[in-house]
Amino acid sequence: RASANDTVDLAFDFEERQMHTVSFTAAFSTDLGVSASASWAHHNLLGNGEQLNLSAAINGVGGDATSGIGYNVLAQFIKPRFLDPSQTGEVDLSALKQDFDAYNQTSETAGLFVRRKFSTEITGSAGLTGTHDQVQQEGIDRTYELLSLPLVATYDATGLANPLIDPLSGYRASLNVTPTVAFGTTNLTFVMLQASGSAYFDLFSDGQSVLALRGLAASIQGASNVDVPPDQRLYLGGSGSVRGFRYQSIGPRFADQNPIGATSVDAATIEFRQRILDDWGVAAFVDAGQASLESTPFNGDINVGVGVGARYYTQVGAIRVDVAVPVTQYNNRDSFEVYIGLGQAF
């Protein structure tokens, strides 16, 4: 009840969250095989909200685009209110092993980041990373020392604070500019530019029928694809870009048909999501993309995949099963791909 001066007294009850959390995830796709990860987090390490995250993952178990089992181990320390109430500081240490058709990679990376929230929708970050990178491609071993300055700006107008909830409306966009200096096998400086975005439309304003759109364009400036380390080149194909095509399979190839890697890529997706009953849903989608040796996107053969999927909605996100087939056959090795994971594709 309002008082005489039009104010209302409010009472808040606070309860401290659990100090530690443990999580597990798993996924399967015909191209990348089985992947699984486990993570542990401490949410108040030094008494002022500092967070320590430890995670370990394995990947490449049985995939037809992989040649061995890989791993990804990460230790991450996050300091809130770093130099400013709206900023966080972050220190990352990671070790990575990946064995793909395109290349085999073993690397160790250390990174420092500052992230700042400028508004409820806009966030920016700047970092400095150093990587010891060992890569084998087409039987040739190369070692690089990489020093990178990733600069990222993101915009999120979906209004969701919980990443487990599917967006029903709104927009997301990100811009990534990463200058990199490479030493070792090749001494050069190059810049990776990437812009991506997604949009969501609640067609009947009831949360049951959603049209989701996704777009991506990226380019490497300052070097040709063969000069850039293989793992820093651009690739398309797989659940994150063009479904129906094997992971990293779209783009220029060696004589043995293994991927070389491109200097520009672009991709787009149209996906319709329909809820059925309370816990089930279906989806239909069209993905398209191209990758080339040109330094600007929208060059090269257009590759198109189409598919359908099923969704089972749980409290920790949607369990997703997608089946996709290629419409075009440029450089494609498979007649279909299957993807199983937690959460929507985007």
PDB file of N, CA and C in Angstrom, residues 184-228:
ATOM      1  N   GLY A 184      57.850 -18.535 -36.025  1.00  0.00           N
ATOM      2  CA  GLY A 184      58.162 -19.961 -36.127  1.00  0.00           C
ATOM      3  C   GLY A 184      58.293 -20.379 -37.566  1.00  0.00           C
ATOM      4  N   THR A 185      57.464 -21.353 -37.983  1.00  0.00           N
ATOM      5  CA  THR A 185      57.511 -21.823 -39.365  1.00  0.00           C
ATOM      6  C   THR A 185      57.311 -20.668 -40.344  1.00  0.00           C
ATOM      7  N   THR A 186      56.397 -19.767 -40.017  1.00  0.00           N
ATOM      8  CA  THR A 186      56.137 -18.583 -40.832  1.00  0.00           C
ATOM      9  C   THR A 186      56.119 -17.363 -39.927  1.00  0.00           C
ATOM     10  N   ASN A 187      56.772 -16.287 -40.348  1.00  0.00           N
ATOM     11  CA  ASN A 187      56.725 -15.027 -39.620  1.00  0.00           C
ATOM     12  C   ASN A 187      55.844 -14.059 -40.398  1.00  0.00           C
ATOM     13  N   LEU A 188      54.689 -13.746 -39.844  1.00  0.00           N
ATOM     14  CA  LEU A 188      53.772 -12.844 -40.542  1.00  0.00           C
ATOM     15  C   LEU A 188      52.774 -12.270 -39.558  1.00  0.00           C
ATOM     16  N   THR A 189      52.073 -11.232 -40.021  1.00  0.00           N
ATOM     17  CA  THR A 189      50.978 -10.615 -39.271  1.00  0.00           C
ATOM     18  C   THR A 189      49.719 -10.667 -40.132  1.00  0.00           C
ATOM     19  N   PHE A 190      48.623 -11.105 -39.536  1.00  0.00           N
ATOM     20  CA  PHE A 190      47.353 -11.141 -40.253  1.00  0.00           C
ATOM     21  C   PHE A 190      46.232 -10.761 -39.300  1.00  0.00           C
ATOM     22  N   VAL A 191      45.074 -10.441 -39.869  1.00  0.00           N
ATOM     23  CA  VAL A 191      43.912 -10.029 -39.075  1.00  0.00           C
ATOM     24  C   VAL A 191      42.719 -10.872 -39.491  1.00  0.00           C
ATOM     25  N   MET A 192      42.051 -11.451 -38.518  1.00  0.00           N
ATOM     26  CA  MET A 192      40.814 -12.180 -38.768  1.00  0.00           C
ATOM     27  C   MET A 192      39.635 -11.272 -38.423  1.00  0.00           C
ATOM     28  N   LEU A 193      38.714 -11.111 -39.374  1.00  0.00           N
ATOM     29  CA  LEU A 193      37.507 -10.313 -39.199  1.00  0.00           C
ATOM     30  C   LEU A 193      36.299 -11.233 -39.287  1.00  0.00           C
ATOM     31  N   GLN A 194      35.403 -11.143 -38.313  1.00  0.00           N
ATOM     32  CA  GLN A 194      34.219 -11.995 -38.348  1.00  0.00           C
ATOM     33  C   GLN A 194      33.013 -11.242 -37.800  1.00  0.00           C
ATOM     34  N   ALA A 195      31.930 -11.291 -38.549  1.00  0.00           N
ATOM     35  CA  ALA A 195      30.662 -10.715 -38.108  1.00  0.00           C
ATOM     36  C   ALA A 195      29.603 -11.804 -38.179  1.00  0.00           C
ATOM     37  N   SER A 196      28.789 -11.910 -37.147  1.00  0.00           N
ATOM     38  CA  SER A 196      27.729 -12.910 -37.120  1.00  0.00           C
ATOM     39  C   SER A 196      26.505 -12.330 -36.432  1.00  0.00           C
ATOM     40  N   GLY A 197      25.358 -12.916 -36.722  1.00  0.00           N
ATOM     41  CA  GLY A 197      24.126 -12.443 -36.106  1.00  0.00           C
ATOM     42  C   GLY A 197      23.022 -13.466 -36.236  1.00  0.00           C
ATOM     43  N   SER A 198      22.016 -13.319 -35.399  1.00  0.00           N
ATOM     44  CA  SER A 198      20.838 -14.180 -35.459  1.00  0.00           C
ATOM     45  C   SER A 198      19.615 -13.357 -35.072  1.00  0.00           C
ATOM     46  N   ALA A 199      18.471 -13.775 -35.593  1.00  0.00           N
ATOM     47  CA  ALA A 199      17.210 -13.086 -35.314  1.00  0.00           C
ATOM     48  C   ALA A 199      16.125 -14.122 -35.071  1.00  0.00           C
ATOM     49  N   TYR A 200      15.191 -13.802 -34.174  1.00  0.00           N
ATOM     50  CA  TYR A 200      14.152 -14.743 -33.763  1.00  0.00           C
ATOM     51  C   TYR A 200      12.796 -14.031 -33.812  1.00  0.00           C
ATOM     52  N   PHE A 201      11.813 -14.710 -34.425  1.00  0.00           N
ATOM     53  CA  PHE A 201      10.488 -14.118 -34.598  1.00  0.00           C
ATOM     54  C   PHE A 201       9.441 -15.088 -34.071  1.00  0.00           C
ATOM     55  N   ASP A 202       8.693 -14.653 -33.055  1.00  0.00           N
ATOM     56  CA  ASP A 202       7.582 -15.417 -32.496  1.00  0.00           C
ATOM     57  C   ASP A 202       6.371 -15.175 -33.392  1.00  0.00           C
ATOM     58  N   LEU A 203       6.087 -16.095 -34.288  1.00  0.00           N
ATOM     59  CA  LEU A 203       5.168 -15.828 -35.395  1.00  0.00           C
ATOM     60  C   LEU A 203       3.745 -15.535 -34.949  1.00  0.00           C
ATOM     61  N   PHE A 204       3.296 -16.199 -33.887  1.00  0.00           N
ATOM     62  CA  PHE A 204       1.915 -16.012 -33.447  1.00  0.00           C
ATOM     63  C   PHE A 204       1.836 -15.505 -32.006  1.00  0.00           C
ATOM     64  N   SER A 205       2.954 -15.012 -31.497  1.00  0.00           N
ATOM     65  CA  SER A 205       3.028 -14.403 -30.157  1.00  0.00           C
ATOM     66  C   SER A 205       2.591 -15.346 -29.057  1.00  0.00           C
ATOM     67  N   ASP A 206       2.760 -16.647 -29.271  1.00  0.00           N
ATOM     68  CA  ASP A 206       2.408 -17.607 -28.227  1.00  0.00           C
ATOM     69  C   ASP A 206       3.579 -18.493 -27.836  1.00  0.00           C
ATOM     70  N   GLY A 207       4.761 -18.250 -28.384  1.00  0.00           N
ATOM     71  CA  GLY A 207       5.942 -19.025 -28.056  1.00  0.00           C
ATOM     72  C   GLY A 207       5.973 -20.413 -28.657  1.00  0.00           C
ATOM     73  N   GLN A 208       5.025 -20.734 -29.521  1.00  0.00           N
ATOM     74  CA  GLN A 208       4.955 -22.082 -30.075  1.00  0.00           C
ATOM     75  C   GLN A 208       5.603 -22.207 -31.453  1.00  0.00           C
ATOM     76  N   SER A 209       5.571 -21.141 -32.227  1.00  0.00           N
ATOM     77  CA  SER A 209       6.097 -21.173 -33.600  1.00  0.00           C
ATOM     78  C   SER A 209       7.128 -20.057 -33.746  1.00  0.00           C
ATOM     79  N   VAL A 210       8.380 -20.444 -33.983  1.00  0.00           N
ATOM     80  CA  VAL A 210       9.475 -19.472 -34.030  1.00  0.00           C
ATOM     81  C   VAL A 210      10.231 -19.631 -35.346  1.00  0.00           C
ATOM     82  N   LEU A 211      10.477 -18.520 -36.008  1.00  0.00           N
ATOM     83  CA  LEU A 211      11.347 -18.487 -37.174  1.00  0.00           C
ATOM     84  C   LEU A 211      12.690 -17.927 -36.728  1.00  0.00           C
ATOM     85  N   ALA A 212      13.753 -18.703 -36.932  1.00  0.00           N
ATOM     86  CA  ALA A 212      15.097 -18.321 -36.499  1.00  0.00           C
ATOM     87  C   ALA A 212      15.989 -18.166 -37.725  1.00  0.00           C
ATOM     88  N   LEU A 213      16.727 -17.060 -37.774  1.00  0.00           N
ATOM     89  CA  LEU A 213      17.638 -16.762 -38.878  1.00  0.00           C
ATOM     90  C   LEU A 213      19.049 -16.588 -38.329  1.00  0.00           C
ATOM     91  N   ARG A 214      20.033 -17.020 -39.121  1.00  0.00           N
ATOM     92  CA  ARG A 214      21.426 -16.896 -38.698  1.00  0.00           C
ATOM     93  C   ARG A 214      22.288 -16.504 -39.890  1.00  0.00           C
ATOM     94  N   GLY A 215      23.286 -15.634 -39.670  1.00  0.00           N
ATOM     95  CA  GLY A 215      24.196 -15.241 -40.732  1.00  0.00           C
ATOM     96  C   GLY A 215      25.615 -15.104 -40.211  1.00  0.00           C
ATOM     97  N   LEU A 216      26.589 -15.352 -41.088  1.00  0.00           N
ATOM     98  CA  LEU A 216      28.010 -15.300 -40.722  1.00  0.00           C
ATOM     99  C   LEU A 216      28.811 -14.862 -41.931  1.00  0.00           C
ATOM    100  N   ALA A 217      29.788 -13.984 -41.719  1.00  0.00           N
ATOM    101  CA  ALA A 217      30.762 -13.628 -42.752  1.00  0.00           C
ATOM    102  C   ALA A 217      32.101 -13.409 -42.059  1.00  0.00           C
ATOM    103  N   ALA A 218      33.169 -13.959 -42.649  1.00  0.00           N
ATOM    104  CA  ALA A 218      34.495 -13.846 -42.040  1.00  0.00           C
ATOM    105  C   ALA A 218      35.553 -13.754 -43.123  1.00  0.00           C
ATOM    106  N   SER A 219      36.664 -13.109 -42.775  1.00  0.00           N
ATOM    107  CA  SER A 219      37.737 -12.906 -43.739  1.00  0.00           C
ATOM    108  C   SER A 219      39.066 -12.814 -43.009  1.00  0.00           C
ATOM    109  N   ILE A 220      40.120 -13.301 -43.647  1.00  0.00           N
ATOM    110  CA  ILE A 220      41.485 -13.138 -43.164  1.00  0.00           C
ATOM    111  C   ILE A 220      42.179 -12.138 -44.076  1.00  0.00           C
ATOM    112  N   GLN A 221      42.726 -11.091 -43.469  1.00  0.00           N
ATOM    113  CA  GLN A 221      43.411 -10.046 -44.219  1.00  0.00           C
ATOM    114  C   GLN A 221      44.905 -10.056 -43.881  1.00  0.00           C
ATOM    115  N   GLY A 222      45.719  -9.815 -44.903  1.00  0.00           N
ATOM    116  CA  GLY A 222      47.148  -9.668 -44.671  1.00  0.00           C
ATOM    117  C   GLY A 222      47.990 -10.865 -45.018  1.00  0.00           C
ATOM    118  N   ALA A 223      47.380 -11.996 -45.387  1.00  0.00           N
ATOM    119  CA  ALA A 223      48.153 -13.202 -45.712  1.00  0.00           C
ATOM    120  C   ALA A 223      47.297 -14.142 -46.540  1.00  0.00           C
ATOM    121  N   SER A 224      47.950 -14.988 -47.316  1.00  0.00           N
ATOM    122  CA  SER A 224      47.243 -16.015 -48.078  1.00  0.00           C
ATOM    123  C   SER A 224      46.935 -17.194 -47.172  1.00  0.00           C
ATOM    124  N   ASN A 225      46.072 -18.086 -47.640  1.00  0.00           N
ATOM    125  CA  ASN A 225      45.665 -19.197 -46.780  1.00  0.00           C
ATOM    126  C   ASN A 225      46.833 -20.127 -46.458  1.00  0.00           C
ATOM    127  N   VAL A 226      47.759 -20.342 -47.397  1.00  0.00           N
ATOM    128  CA  VAL A 226      48.854 -21.276 -47.131  1.00  0.00           C
ATOM    129  C   VAL A 226      49.885 -20.710 -46.170  1.00  0.00           C
ATOM    130  N   ASP A 227      49.923 -19.382 -46.012  1.00  0.00           N
ATOM    131  CA  ASP A 227      50.832 -18.776 -45.042  1.00  0.00           C
ATOM    132  C   ASP A 227      50.268 -18.812 -43.627  1.00  0.00           C
ATOM    133  N   VAL A 228      48.960 -18.689 -43.500  1.00  0.00           N
ATOM    134  CA  VAL A 228      48.312 -18.695 -42.186  1.00  0.00           C
ATOM    135  C   VAL A 228      48.370 -20.105 -41.598  1.00  0.00           C
TER     136      VAL A 228
END
